[in-house]
């Protein structure tokens, strides 16, 4: 379970995900909200701004790229609930 401080920046979140989940920052696609939307890195000059998330928002981290058939997603929210799910992408299992 990950608990974020209110002043957590994008780079702080990436570092935390790398430490806690062993997901390198260049393999992270971070999404938040409902429906989930990609949380883009901040613009230059705003790297230390707090994340635009609030208590209760759900954050999803997709591991990219995945050389195996499927993607492993880690979902957590700021209400301290956590859930792992394996999502198979059957397109990767077909050969032409």
XYZ file of C-alpha atoms in Angstrom:
96
model
C 0.000 0.000 0.000
C 1.308 3.412 -0.921
C 0.300 6.493 1.007
C 1.165 9.813 -0.587
C 1.749 13.129 1.102
C -0.232 16.122 -0.177
C 2.945 17.764 -1.534
C 4.111 14.724 -3.553
C 5.479 15.763 -6.949
C 5.469 13.689 -10.130
C 9.169 12.838 -9.782
C 8.679 11.937 -6.111
C 5.881 9.546 -7.125
C 8.059 7.978 -9.817
C 10.897 7.484 -7.329
C 8.507 5.963 -4.803
C 7.059 3.562 -7.390
C 10.569 2.501 -8.373
C 11.534 1.886 -4.746
C 8.331 0.165 -3.610
C 7.341 -1.723 -6.771
C 10.623 -2.033 -8.704
C 9.177 -0.210 -11.705
C 11.751 1.979 -13.442
C 10.460 5.503 -14.183
C 10.867 4.985 -17.938
C 8.502 1.978 -17.728
C 5.752 3.798 -15.811
C 2.507 5.028 -17.341
C 0.681 6.764 -14.514
C -3.077 7.308 -14.758
C -5.527 8.859 -12.306
C -9.197 9.650 -11.970
C -12.279 7.911 -13.291
C -12.200 7.037 -16.025
C -8.406 6.823 -15.732
C -6.526 9.457 -17.730
C -2.768 9.580 -18.283
C -1.014 11.833 -15.794
C 1.608 13.494 -17.965
C 4.938 14.653 -16.525
C 4.874 18.305 -15.483
C 5.985 21.034 -17.850
C 9.443 22.533 -17.483
C 9.610 24.763 -14.438
C 6.813 22.892 -12.640
C 8.702 19.704 -11.748
C 8.294 20.307 -8.003
C 4.567 21.139 -8.103
C 2.298 18.777 -6.130
C 0.377 16.160 -8.088
C -3.138 17.173 -9.184
C -4.748 14.385 -7.163
C -6.968 14.522 -4.114
C -7.880 12.236 -1.253
C -9.860 9.322 -2.644
C -8.501 9.551 -6.199
C -7.415 6.263 -7.720
C -3.978 6.062 -9.310
C -3.046 3.287 -11.737
C 0.483 2.449 -12.840
C 0.926 0.498 -16.040
C 4.301 -1.155 -16.598
C 5.655 -0.439 -20.103
C 6.850 -1.954 -22.347
C 6.007 -5.509 -21.498
C 7.797 -8.104 -23.641
C 5.534 -10.881 -22.350
C 1.910 -11.426 -23.391
C 0.094 -9.144 -20.987
C 0.551 -6.100 -18.837
C 0.834 -6.024 -15.084
C -1.128 -3.199 -13.520
C -0.841 -1.928 -9.961
C -3.743 0.113 -8.701
C -3.842 2.068 -5.480
C -5.893 4.895 -4.156
C -5.472 7.475 -1.477
C -8.038 5.748 0.738
C -5.326 3.148 1.480
C -6.742 0.289 -0.579
C -4.543 -1.715 -2.925
C -5.225 -4.238 -5.654
C -3.004 -6.162 -8.068
C -4.429 -7.366 -11.323
C -2.960 -9.116 -14.322
C -4.460 -7.984 -17.584
C -3.793 -10.208 -20.554
C -3.447 -8.718 -23.964
C -4.202 -11.568 -26.344
C -3.049 -9.615 -29.418
C 0.556 -10.235 -28.343
C 0.041 -14.015 -28.306
C -0.879 -14.270 -31.984
C 1.747 -14.714 -34.655
C 1.337 -13.780 -38.280
